[in-house]
mmCIF file of C-alpha atoms in Angstrom:
data_model
loop_
_atom_site.group_PDB
_atom_site.id
_atom_site.type_symbol
_atom_site.label_atom_id
_atom_site.label_comp_id
_atom_site.label_asym_id
_atom_site.label_seq_id
_atom_site.Cartn_x
_atom_site.Cartn_y
_atom_site.Cartn_z
ATOM 1 C CA MET M 1 -39.293 -19.066 -4.605
ATOM 2 C CA ALA M 2 -39.810 -16.264 -2.072
ATOM 3 C CA GLU M 3 -38.108 -13.030 -2.966
ATOM 4 C CA GLN M 4 -35.387 -12.034 -0.527
ATOM 5 C CA GLN M 5 -35.695 -8.654 1.158
ATOM 6 C CA LYS M 6 -33.296 -6.206 -0.464
ATOM 7 C CA THR M 7 -31.370 -3.586 1.479
ATOM 8 C CA ARG M 8 -30.667 -0.258 -0.230
ATOM 9 C CA ILE M 9 -28.261 2.047 1.499
ATOM 10 C CA THR M 10 -25.894 4.833 0.545
ATOM 11 C CA VAL M 11 -22.343 4.630 1.858
ATOM 12 C CA ASP M 12 -19.423 7.015 1.645
ATOM 13 C CA ILE M 13 -16.137 5.597 0.351
ATOM 14 C CA TYR M 14 -13.137 7.865 -0.064
ATOM 15 C CA GLY M 15 -15.341 10.945 -0.293
ATOM 16 C CA GLN M 16 -17.766 9.525 -2.857
ATOM 17 C CA GLN M 17 -21.312 8.280 -2.364
ATOM 18 C CA TYR M 18 -22.285 4.793 -3.487
ATOM 19 C CA ALA M 19 -25.791 3.349 -3.521
ATOM 20 C CA ILE M 20 -25.452 -0.302 -2.572
ATOM 21 C CA VAL M 21 -28.255 -2.785 -3.103
ATOM 22 C CA GLY M 22 -27.973 -6.250 -1.648
ATOM 23 C CA THR M 23 -29.552 -8.963 0.443
ATOM 24 C CA GLU M 24 -27.136 -8.372 3.337
ATOM 25 C CA SER M 25 -27.933 -6.278 6.423
ATOM 26 C CA SER M 26 -27.184 -2.529 6.492
ATOM 27 C CA SER M 27 -24.553 -3.121 9.172
ATOM 28 C CA HIS M 28 -22.748 -5.683 6.980
ATOM 29 C CA ILE M 29 -22.773 -3.285 3.998
ATOM 30 C CA ARG M 30 -21.493 -0.432 6.205
ATOM 31 C CA LEU M 31 -18.714 -2.666 7.547
ATOM 32 C CA VAL M 32 -17.644 -3.634 4.005
ATOM 33 C CA ALA M 33 -17.677 0.038 2.902
ATOM 34 C CA SER M 34 -15.592 1.132 5.887
ATOM 35 C CA ILE M 35 -12.997 -1.604 5.219
ATOM 36 C CA VAL M 36 -12.677 -0.451 1.577
ATOM 37 C CA ASP M 37 -12.436 3.198 2.701
ATOM 38 C CA ASP M 38 -9.714 2.331 5.266
ATOM 39 C CA LYS M 39 -7.722 0.330 2.715
ATOM 40 C CA MET M 40 -7.895 3.114 0.126
ATOM 41 C CA ARG M 41 -6.611 5.619 2.692
ATOM 42 C CA GLU M 42 -3.847 3.225 3.784
ATOM 43 C CA ILE M 43 -2.654 2.648 0.196
ATOM 44 C CA SER M 44 -2.974 6.352 -0.629
ATOM 45 C CA ALA M 45 -0.832 7.295 2.382
ATOM 46 C CA LYS M 46 1.937 5.021 1.075
ATOM 47 C CA ASN M 47 1.552 6.216 -2.549
ATOM 48 C CA PRO M 48 0.475 9.874 -2.408
ATOM 49 C CA THR M 49 0.867 10.424 -6.176
ATOM 50 C CA LEU M 50 -1.639 7.728 -7.211
ATOM 51 C CA ASP M 51 -4.813 8.934 -8.932
ATOM 52 C CA ILE M 52 -8.106 7.732 -7.432
ATOM 53 C CA ASN M 53 -8.772 5.300 -10.257
ATOM 54 C CA LYS M 54 -5.456 3.432 -9.879
ATOM 55 C CA LEU M 55 -5.850 3.649 -6.105
ATOM 56 C CA ALA M 56 -9.184 1.835 -6.259
ATOM 57 C CA VAL M 57 -7.785 -0.851 -8.595
ATOM 58 C CA LEU M 58 -4.782 -1.415 -6.308
ATOM 59 C CA THR M 59 -7.163 -1.665 -3.348
ATOM 60 C CA ALA M 60 -9.032 -4.420 -5.188
ATOM 61 C CA VAL M 61 -5.692 -6.144 -5.978
ATOM 62 C CA ASN M 62 -4.769 -5.997 -2.310
ATOM 63 C CA VAL M 63 -8.050 -7.498 -1.146
ATOM 64 C CA VAL M 64 -8.007 -10.296 -3.757
ATOM 65 C CA HIS M 65 -4.476 -11.170 -2.612
ATOM 66 C CA GLU M 66 -5.688 -11.438 1.011
ATOM 67 C CA TYR M 67 -8.715 -13.456 -0.124
ATOM 68 C CA ILE M 68 -6.499 -16.025 -1.866
ATOM 69 C CA LYS M 69 -4.253 -16.346 1.196
ATOM 70 C CA LEU M 70 -7.286 -16.908 3.440
ATOM 71 C CA LYS M 71 -8.705 -19.432 0.950
ATOM 72 C CA GLU M 72 -5.431 -21.383 1.110
ATOM 73 C CA ASP M 73 -5.598 -21.397 4.934
ATOM 74 C CA TYR M 74 -9.237 -22.494 4.763
ATOM 75 C CA ASP M 75 -8.458 -25.374 2.393
ATOM 76 C CA ARG M 76 -5.541 -26.454 4.569
ATOM 77 C CA LEU M 77 -7.772 -26.503 7.646
ATOM 78 C CA LEU M 78 -10.403 -28.532 5.795
ATOM 79 C CA GLN M 79 -7.765 -31.062 4.684
ATOM 80 C CA GLN M 80 -6.488 -31.353 8.246
ATOM 81 C CA MET M 81 -10.011 -31.979 9.556
ATOM 82 C CA LYS M 82 -10.592 -34.716 6.994
ATOM 83 C CA LYS M 83 -7.259 -36.341 7.868
ATOM 84 C CA GLU M 84 -8.078 -36.339 11.575
ATOM 85 C CA LYS M 85 -11.467 -37.914 10.908
ATOM 86 C CA ASP M 86 -9.859 -40.697 8.847
ATOM 87 C CA GLU M 87 -7.356 -41.569 11.576
ATOM 88 C CA MET Y 1 17.096 -10.502 9.126
ATOM 89 C CA ALA Y 2 17.556 -11.633 5.536
ATOM 90 C CA GLU Y 3 15.861 -9.467 2.961
ATOM 91 C CA GLN Y 4 13.140 -11.253 1.043
ATOM 92 C CA GLN Y 5 13.457 -11.415 -2.724
ATOM 93 C CA LYS Y 6 11.080 -8.894 -4.284
ATOM 94 C CA THR Y 7 9.163 -9.580 -7.477
ATOM 95 C CA ARG Y 8 8.486 -6.654 -9.808
ATOM 96 C CA ILE Y 9 6.071 -7.293 -12.639
ATOM 97 C CA THR Y 10 3.732 -5.272 -14.799
ATOM 98 C CA VAL Y 11 0.181 -6.505 -15.156
ATOM 99 C CA ASP Y 12 -2.728 -5.325 -17.258
ATOM 100 C CA ILE Y 13 -6.023 -4.687 -15.456
ATOM 101 C CA TYR Y 14 -9.005 -3.335 -17.352
ATOM 102 C CA GLY Y 15 -6.777 -1.923 -20.070
ATOM 103 C CA GLN Y 16 -4.350 -0.166 -17.740
ATOM 104 C CA GLN Y 17 -0.819 -1.165 -16.798
ATOM 105 C CA TYR Y 18 0.156 -1.560 -13.140
ATOM 106 C CA ALA Y 19 3.647 -2.150 -11.794
ATOM 107 C CA ILE Y 20 3.267 -4.495 -8.843
ATOM 108 C CA VAL Y 21 6.070 -5.056 -6.354
ATOM 109 C CA GLY Y 22 5.764 -7.804 -3.786
ATOM 110 C CA THR Y 23 7.293 -10.829 -2.153
ATOM 111 C CA GLU Y 24 4.865 -13.198 -3.882
ATOM 112 C CA SER Y 25 5.650 -15.171 -7.050
ATOM 113 C CA SER Y 26 4.932 -13.697 -10.490
ATOM 114 C CA SER Y 27 2.281 -16.356 -11.060
ATOM 115 C CA HIS Y 28 0.469 -15.380 -7.846
ATOM 116 C CA ILE Y 29 0.535 -11.684 -8.811
ATOM 117 C CA ARG Y 30 -0.736 -12.531 -12.322
ATOM 118 C CA LEU Y 31 -3.556 -14.638 -10.836
ATOM 119 C CA VAL Y 32 -4.601 -11.792 -8.522
ATOM 120 C CA ALA Y 33 -4.539 -9.285 -11.410
ATOM 121 C CA SER Y 34 -6.628 -11.552 -13.645
ATOM 122 C CA ILE Y 35 -9.243 -12.035 -10.895
ATOM 123 C CA VAL Y 36 -9.537 -8.243 -10.446
ATOM 124 C CA ASP Y 37 -9.740 -7.780 -14.232
ATOM 125 C CA ASP Y 38 -12.487 -10.452 -14.508
ATOM 126 C CA LYS Y 39 -14.496 -8.925 -11.650
ATOM 127 C CA MET Y 40 -14.288 -5.425 -13.106
ATOM 128 C CA ARG Y 41 -15.549 -6.723 -16.457
ATOM 129 C CA GLU Y 42 -18.341 -8.680 -14.746
ATOM 130 C CA ILE Y 43 -19.533 -5.632 -12.743
ATOM 131 C CA SER Y 44 -19.167 -3.365 -15.777
ATOM 132 C CA ALA Y 45 -21.318 -5.710 -17.894
ATOM 133 C CA LYS Y 46 -24.107 -5.414 -15.301
ATOM 134 C CA ASN Y 47 -23.680 -1.616 -14.890
ATOM 135 C CA PRO Y 48 -22.556 -0.253 -18.273
ATOM 136 C CA THR Y 49 -22.898 3.408 -17.249
ATOM 137 C CA LEU Y 50 -20.414 3.218 -14.338
ATOM 138 C CA ASP Y 51 -17.215 5.223 -14.712
ATOM 139 C CA ILE Y 52 -13.945 3.316 -14.190
ATOM 140 C CA ASN Y 53 -13.300 4.881 -10.805
ATOM 141 C CA LYS Y 54 -16.649 3.825 -9.303
ATOM 142 C CA LEU Y 55 -16.286 0.477 -11.052
ATOM 143 C CA ALA Y 56 -12.950 -0.178 -9.311
ATOM 144 C CA VAL Y 57 -14.363 0.869 -5.914
ATOM 145 C CA LEU Y 58 -17.385 -1.409 -6.355
ATOM 146 C CA THR Y 59 -15.027 -4.242 -7.321
ATOM 147 C CA ALA Y 60 -13.169 -3.712 -4.050
ATOM 148 C CA VAL Y 61 -16.516 -3.660 -2.175
ATOM 149 C CA ASN Y 62 -17.466 -6.930 -3.823
ATOM 150 C CA VAL Y 63 -14.202 -8.650 -2.905
ATOM 151 C CA VAL Y 64 -14.250 -7.407 0.717
ATOM 152 C CA HIS Y 65 -17.793 -8.792 1.025
ATOM 153 C CA GLU Y 66 -16.591 -12.209 -0.216
ATOM 154 C CA TYR Y 67 -13.569 -12.021 2.100
ATOM 155 C CA ILE Y 68 -15.796 -11.463 5.161
ATOM 156 C CA LYS Y 69 -18.064 -14.380 4.189
ATOM 157 C CA LEU Y 70 -15.036 -16.681 3.777
ATOM 158 C CA LYS Y 71 -13.615 -15.458 7.113
ATOM 159 C CA GLU Y 72 -16.900 -16.383 8.816
ATOM 160 C CA ASP Y 73 -16.758 -19.874 7.256
ATOM 161 C CA TYR Y 74 -13.117 -20.194 8.321
ATOM 162 C CA ASP Y 75 -13.892 -19.211 11.928
ATOM 163 C CA ARG Y 76 -16.828 -21.620 12.012
ATOM 164 C CA LEU Y 77 -14.611 -24.457 10.792
ATOM 165 C CA LEU Y 78 -11.982 -23.609 13.403
ATOM 166 C CA GLN Y 79 -14.622 -23.633 16.164
ATOM 167 C CA GLN Y 80 -15.923 -26.994 14.955
ATOM 168 C CA MET Y 81 -12.407 -28.468 14.987
ATOM 169 C CA LYS Y 82 -11.825 -27.274 18.547
ATOM 170 C CA LYS Y 83 -15.162 -28.714 19.651
ATOM 171 C CA GLU Y 84 -14.369 -32.085 18.108
ATOM 172 C CA LYS Y 85 -10.978 -32.145 19.836
ATOM 173 C CA ASP Y 86 -12.576 -31.403 23.213
ATOM 174 C CA GLU Y 87 -15.080 -34.240 22.873
#
């Protein structure tokens, strides 16, 4: 098996540096980091007393919630496609 | 506009308690919390020296990455459906 090229970049999220290693492109990793940064700032603006640790956990909670909603939409779309093919 | 019923529950994520308020069901909120908890433990097992704050941020990074991949699949499926309808 050929080894996949690994990307190593450093991104800034909520004022801290993170070294991210992955097989995705730098632009994908930067996009992901900027979405996390935006979400942390959005949640922090609504809850100014939260410490950074709880803020990061609540950001993860928020994103998992959105992931599950999207997954439900995806599954619904897939079901609909199958139904239309069977008709 | 009728006010939506709000759910208030306390969940445990990585040994800390979080009061979550939302319009989703308790079971949905518990599912989301357990996914975040699992992911934090998974990332922590691979990177035992990470502090909890960085661990939570990297968990959020991980989930946003998966969200974007799913969104791409979703958009592709939608495009395919439209194409099939036009044929």
